[in-house]
Short mmCIF file of C-alpha atoms in Angstrom, two decimals:
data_model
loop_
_atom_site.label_atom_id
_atom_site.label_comp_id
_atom_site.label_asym_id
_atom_site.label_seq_id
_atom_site.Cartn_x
_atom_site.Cartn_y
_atom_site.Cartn_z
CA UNK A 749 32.15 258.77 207.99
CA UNK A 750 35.17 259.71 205.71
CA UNK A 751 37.78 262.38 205.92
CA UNK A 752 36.61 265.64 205.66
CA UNK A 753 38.32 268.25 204.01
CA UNK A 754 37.48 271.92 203.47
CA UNK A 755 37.44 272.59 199.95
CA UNK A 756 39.62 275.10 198.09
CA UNK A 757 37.32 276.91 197.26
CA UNK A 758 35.98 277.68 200.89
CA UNK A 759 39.50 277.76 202.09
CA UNK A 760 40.07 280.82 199.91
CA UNK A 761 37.15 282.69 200.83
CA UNK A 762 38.15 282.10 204.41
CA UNK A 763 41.13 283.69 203.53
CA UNK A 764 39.85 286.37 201.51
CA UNK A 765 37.80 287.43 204.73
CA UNK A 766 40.28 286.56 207.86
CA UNK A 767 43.57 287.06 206.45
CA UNK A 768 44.28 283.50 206.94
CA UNK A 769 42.83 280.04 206.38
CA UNK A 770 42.44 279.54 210.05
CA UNK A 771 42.12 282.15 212.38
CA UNK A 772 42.46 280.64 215.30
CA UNK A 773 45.82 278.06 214.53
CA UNK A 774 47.29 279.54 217.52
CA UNK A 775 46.12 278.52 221.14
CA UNK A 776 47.16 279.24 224.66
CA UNK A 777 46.53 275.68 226.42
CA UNK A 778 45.47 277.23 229.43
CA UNK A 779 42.82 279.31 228.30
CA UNK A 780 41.34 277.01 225.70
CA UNK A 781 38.18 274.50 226.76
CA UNK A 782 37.50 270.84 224.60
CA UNK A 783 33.56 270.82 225.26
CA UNK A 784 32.42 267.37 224.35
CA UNK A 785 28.47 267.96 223.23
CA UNK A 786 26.15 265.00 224.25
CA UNK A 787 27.96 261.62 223.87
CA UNK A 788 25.47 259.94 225.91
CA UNK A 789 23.97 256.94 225.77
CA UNK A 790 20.67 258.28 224.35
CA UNK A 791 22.70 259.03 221.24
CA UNK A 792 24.99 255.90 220.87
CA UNK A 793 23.28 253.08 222.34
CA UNK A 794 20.05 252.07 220.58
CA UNK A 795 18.86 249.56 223.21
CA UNK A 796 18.09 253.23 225.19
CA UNK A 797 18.71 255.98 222.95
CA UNK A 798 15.98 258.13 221.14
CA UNK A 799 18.18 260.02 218.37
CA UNK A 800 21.51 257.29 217.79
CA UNK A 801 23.52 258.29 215.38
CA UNK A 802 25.59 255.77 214.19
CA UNK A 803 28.84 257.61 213.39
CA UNK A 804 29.16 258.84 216.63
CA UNK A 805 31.01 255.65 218.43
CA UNK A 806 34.28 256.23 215.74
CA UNK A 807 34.72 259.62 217.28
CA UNK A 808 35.33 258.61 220.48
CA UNK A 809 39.39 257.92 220.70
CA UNK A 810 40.15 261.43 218.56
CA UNK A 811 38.00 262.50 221.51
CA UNK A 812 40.22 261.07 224.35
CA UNK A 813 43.40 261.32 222.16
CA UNK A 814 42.31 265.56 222.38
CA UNK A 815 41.09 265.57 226.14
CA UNK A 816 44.63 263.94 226.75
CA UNK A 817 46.48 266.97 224.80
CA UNK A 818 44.26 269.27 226.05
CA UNK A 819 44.99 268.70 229.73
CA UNK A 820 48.72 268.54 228.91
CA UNK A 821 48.51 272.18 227.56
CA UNK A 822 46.85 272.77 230.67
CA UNK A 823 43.26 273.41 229.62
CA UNK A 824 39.93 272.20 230.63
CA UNK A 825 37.92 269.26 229.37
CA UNK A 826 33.73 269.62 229.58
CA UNK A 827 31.28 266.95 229.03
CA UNK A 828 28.30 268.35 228.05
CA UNK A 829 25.36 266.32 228.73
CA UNK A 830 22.16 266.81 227.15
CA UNK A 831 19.06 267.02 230.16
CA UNK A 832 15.76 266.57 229.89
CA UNK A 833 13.80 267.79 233.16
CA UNK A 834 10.45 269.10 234.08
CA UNK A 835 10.99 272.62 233.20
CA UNK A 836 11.92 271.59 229.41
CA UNK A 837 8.02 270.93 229.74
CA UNK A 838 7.30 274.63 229.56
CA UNK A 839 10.28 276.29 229.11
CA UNK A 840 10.94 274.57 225.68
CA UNK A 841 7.29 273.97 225.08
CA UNK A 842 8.21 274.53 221.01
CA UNK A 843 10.70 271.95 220.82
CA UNK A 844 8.49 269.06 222.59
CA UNK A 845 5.45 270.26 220.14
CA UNK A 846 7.44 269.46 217.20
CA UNK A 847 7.44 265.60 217.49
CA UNK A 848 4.91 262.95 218.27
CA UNK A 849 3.68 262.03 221.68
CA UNK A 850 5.94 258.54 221.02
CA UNK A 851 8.98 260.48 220.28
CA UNK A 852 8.71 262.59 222.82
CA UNK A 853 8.04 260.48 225.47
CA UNK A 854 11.06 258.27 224.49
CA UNK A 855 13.14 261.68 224.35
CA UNK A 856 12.43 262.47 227.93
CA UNK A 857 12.72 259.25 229.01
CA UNK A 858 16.02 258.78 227.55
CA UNK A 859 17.55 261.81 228.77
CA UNK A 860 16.30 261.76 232.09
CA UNK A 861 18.61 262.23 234.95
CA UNK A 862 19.60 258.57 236.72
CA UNK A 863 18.74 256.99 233.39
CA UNK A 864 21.12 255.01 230.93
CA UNK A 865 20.41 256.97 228.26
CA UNK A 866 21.55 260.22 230.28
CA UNK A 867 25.04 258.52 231.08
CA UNK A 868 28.34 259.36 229.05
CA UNK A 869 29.31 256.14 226.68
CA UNK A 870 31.45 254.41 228.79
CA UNK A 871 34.37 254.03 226.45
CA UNK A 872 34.95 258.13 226.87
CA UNK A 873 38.16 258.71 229.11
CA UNK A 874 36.86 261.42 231.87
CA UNK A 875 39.63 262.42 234.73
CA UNK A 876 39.81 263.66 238.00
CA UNK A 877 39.92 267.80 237.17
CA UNK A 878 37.10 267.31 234.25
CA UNK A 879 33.73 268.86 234.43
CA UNK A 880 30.28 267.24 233.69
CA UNK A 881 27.84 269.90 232.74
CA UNK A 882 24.29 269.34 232.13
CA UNK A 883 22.72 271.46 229.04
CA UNK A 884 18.86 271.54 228.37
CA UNK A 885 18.63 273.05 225.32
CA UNK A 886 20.72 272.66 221.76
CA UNK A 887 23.24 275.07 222.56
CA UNK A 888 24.85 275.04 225.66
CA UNK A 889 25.73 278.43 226.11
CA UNK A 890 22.36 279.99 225.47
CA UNK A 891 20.20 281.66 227.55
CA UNK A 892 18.15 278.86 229.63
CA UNK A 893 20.89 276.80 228.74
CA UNK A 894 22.85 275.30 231.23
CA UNK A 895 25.96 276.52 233.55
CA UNK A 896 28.62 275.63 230.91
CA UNK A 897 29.03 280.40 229.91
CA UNK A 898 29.55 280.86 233.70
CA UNK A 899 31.85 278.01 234.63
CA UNK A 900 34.59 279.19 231.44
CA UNK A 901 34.27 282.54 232.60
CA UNK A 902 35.44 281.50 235.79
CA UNK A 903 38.52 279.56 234.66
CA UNK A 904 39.31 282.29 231.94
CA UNK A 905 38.69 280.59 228.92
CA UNK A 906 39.21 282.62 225.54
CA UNK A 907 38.90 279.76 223.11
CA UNK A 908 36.92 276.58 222.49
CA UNK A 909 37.40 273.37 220.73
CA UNK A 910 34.08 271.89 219.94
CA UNK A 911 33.13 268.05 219.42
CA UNK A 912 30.65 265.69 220.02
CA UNK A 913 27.55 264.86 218.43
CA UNK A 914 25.60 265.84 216.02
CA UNK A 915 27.59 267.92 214.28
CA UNK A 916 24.62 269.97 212.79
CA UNK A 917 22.62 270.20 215.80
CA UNK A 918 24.02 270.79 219.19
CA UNK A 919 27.51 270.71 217.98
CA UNK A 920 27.29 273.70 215.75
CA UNK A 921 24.48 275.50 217.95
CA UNK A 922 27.07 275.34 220.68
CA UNK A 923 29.81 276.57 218.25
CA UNK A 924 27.97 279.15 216.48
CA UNK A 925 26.94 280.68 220.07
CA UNK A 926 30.24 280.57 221.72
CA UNK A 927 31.63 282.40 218.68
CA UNK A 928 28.66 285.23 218.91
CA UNK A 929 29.79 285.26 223.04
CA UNK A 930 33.20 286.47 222.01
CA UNK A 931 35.18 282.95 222.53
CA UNK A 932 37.16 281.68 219.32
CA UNK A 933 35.50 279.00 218.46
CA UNK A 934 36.62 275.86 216.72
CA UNK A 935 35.06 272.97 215.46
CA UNK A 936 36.84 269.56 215.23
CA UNK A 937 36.59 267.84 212.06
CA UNK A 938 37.44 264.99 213.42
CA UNK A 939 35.98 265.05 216.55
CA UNK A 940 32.04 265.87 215.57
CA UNK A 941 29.75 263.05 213.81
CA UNK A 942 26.87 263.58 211.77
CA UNK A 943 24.29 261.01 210.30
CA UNK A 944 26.14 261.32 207.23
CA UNK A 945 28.84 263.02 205.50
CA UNK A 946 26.67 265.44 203.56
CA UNK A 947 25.50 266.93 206.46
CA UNK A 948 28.67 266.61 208.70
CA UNK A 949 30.15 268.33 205.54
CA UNK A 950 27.61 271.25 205.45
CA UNK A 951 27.58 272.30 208.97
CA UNK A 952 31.50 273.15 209.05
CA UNK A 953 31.66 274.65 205.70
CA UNK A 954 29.09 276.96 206.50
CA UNK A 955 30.78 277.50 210.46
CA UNK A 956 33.83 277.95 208.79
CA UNK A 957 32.77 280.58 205.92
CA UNK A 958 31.47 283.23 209.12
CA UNK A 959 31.83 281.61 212.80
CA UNK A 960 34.88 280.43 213.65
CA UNK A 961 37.84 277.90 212.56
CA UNK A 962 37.94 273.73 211.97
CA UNK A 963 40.67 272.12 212.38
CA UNK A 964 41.70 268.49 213.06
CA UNK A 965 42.65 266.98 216.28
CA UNK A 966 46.26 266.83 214.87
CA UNK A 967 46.30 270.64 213.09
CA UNK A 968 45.40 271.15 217.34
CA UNK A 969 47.57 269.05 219.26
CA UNK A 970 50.52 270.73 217.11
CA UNK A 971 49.14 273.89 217.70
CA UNK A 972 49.53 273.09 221.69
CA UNK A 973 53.17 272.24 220.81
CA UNK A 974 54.32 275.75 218.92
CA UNK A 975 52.38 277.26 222.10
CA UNK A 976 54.82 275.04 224.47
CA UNK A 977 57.50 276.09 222.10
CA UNK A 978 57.28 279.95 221.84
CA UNK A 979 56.10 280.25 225.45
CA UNK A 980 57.28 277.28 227.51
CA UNK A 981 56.21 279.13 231.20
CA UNK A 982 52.38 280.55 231.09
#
């Protein structure tokens, strides 16, 4: 995938609305979260995986490059990891009736608990202190779910950096509900993959024009400096 880069036009009517081209440039390091959305096996690997996306391997050291800075600021790191179990069956009846008996049988197998496809790609850099969280739908944070709403209310998180893949599917579901749950919300350029840059492209534009902020992993990392700067005891 190339660079992307919000384009001046968007940028302005970002501003136009906020004030500011980014809202949310400023972040306390111990109440922000990196959630890392589904980079499993099922979605990397296609010896295993049901829905690989080929871009989504390159992300990985921006990803450990911003779980490193984020636990320096002294925030939390979440990998989100997409589950398929029996109550999916019923539960999310709508989702398994929109693909073929094949498909979904190789969905469910893949993201199975105890399977490889379930498993985090093992070139991801998870620490002692880091939190795997299981999600069974999309979005992580809505209703049905998954744990990840009550586990950041617990550790007083007010802000979110979002990555992972895709960037138009559970990336930006997760994004767009975190924002709507009253956590500023930002998505990580650099840090989401997409099947292509078209649609990597059109999922932040649009999150950016009425959700929430995107910013690079080094626009962040910078942003946990200033933060270390103006207010060097939390």
């Amino acid at each position: 995938m190339h660079k992307f880069t919000i384009p001046p036009e968007i940028s302005a009517r970002v501003t136009a609305r906020c004030g500011t081209p980014h809202p949310f440039a400023t972040l306390k390091g111990p109440r922000t979260a990196l959630l890392v959305v589904d980079m499993q096996n099922a979605f990397m690997d296609s010896s295993v995986g049901h829905a690989v996306c080929p871009n989504a391997p390159f992300i990985v050291p921006a990803i450990n490059r911003l779980a490193t800075a984020t636990r320096a600021a002294g925030g939390a790191v979440f990998w989100i990891m997409n589950t398929h179990d029996e109550a999916c069956d019923t539960e999310w009846s709508v989702m398994q009736d929109m693909v073929t008996p094949a498909a979904r049988a190789k969905r469910n197998a893949a993201l199975g608990r105890g399977s490889k496809g379930y498993q985090l790609w093992p070139h991801l850099q998870v620490r002692d202190g880091d939190e795997l969280v299981e999600k069974y739908r999309f979005s992580a944070l809505i209703p049905g779910g998954g744990p990840l709403l009550d586990k950041l209310r617990a550790r007083g998180i007010d802000t979110v950096l979002v990555t992972g893949t895709v960037t138009n599917v559970c990336c930006e579901s997760t994004a767009r509900d975190a924002m709507m749950l009253n956590f500023r919300t930002i998505m990580v350029s650099d840090g989401c993959a997409a099947m292509n840059d078209a649609e990597h492209a059109a999922s932040l534009i649009s999150f950016h024009l009425f959700f929430g902020d995107v910013l690079t992993v080094e626009q962040i990392e910078e942003a946990y400096a200033r933060s270390r700067l103006l207010d060097p005891v939390e």
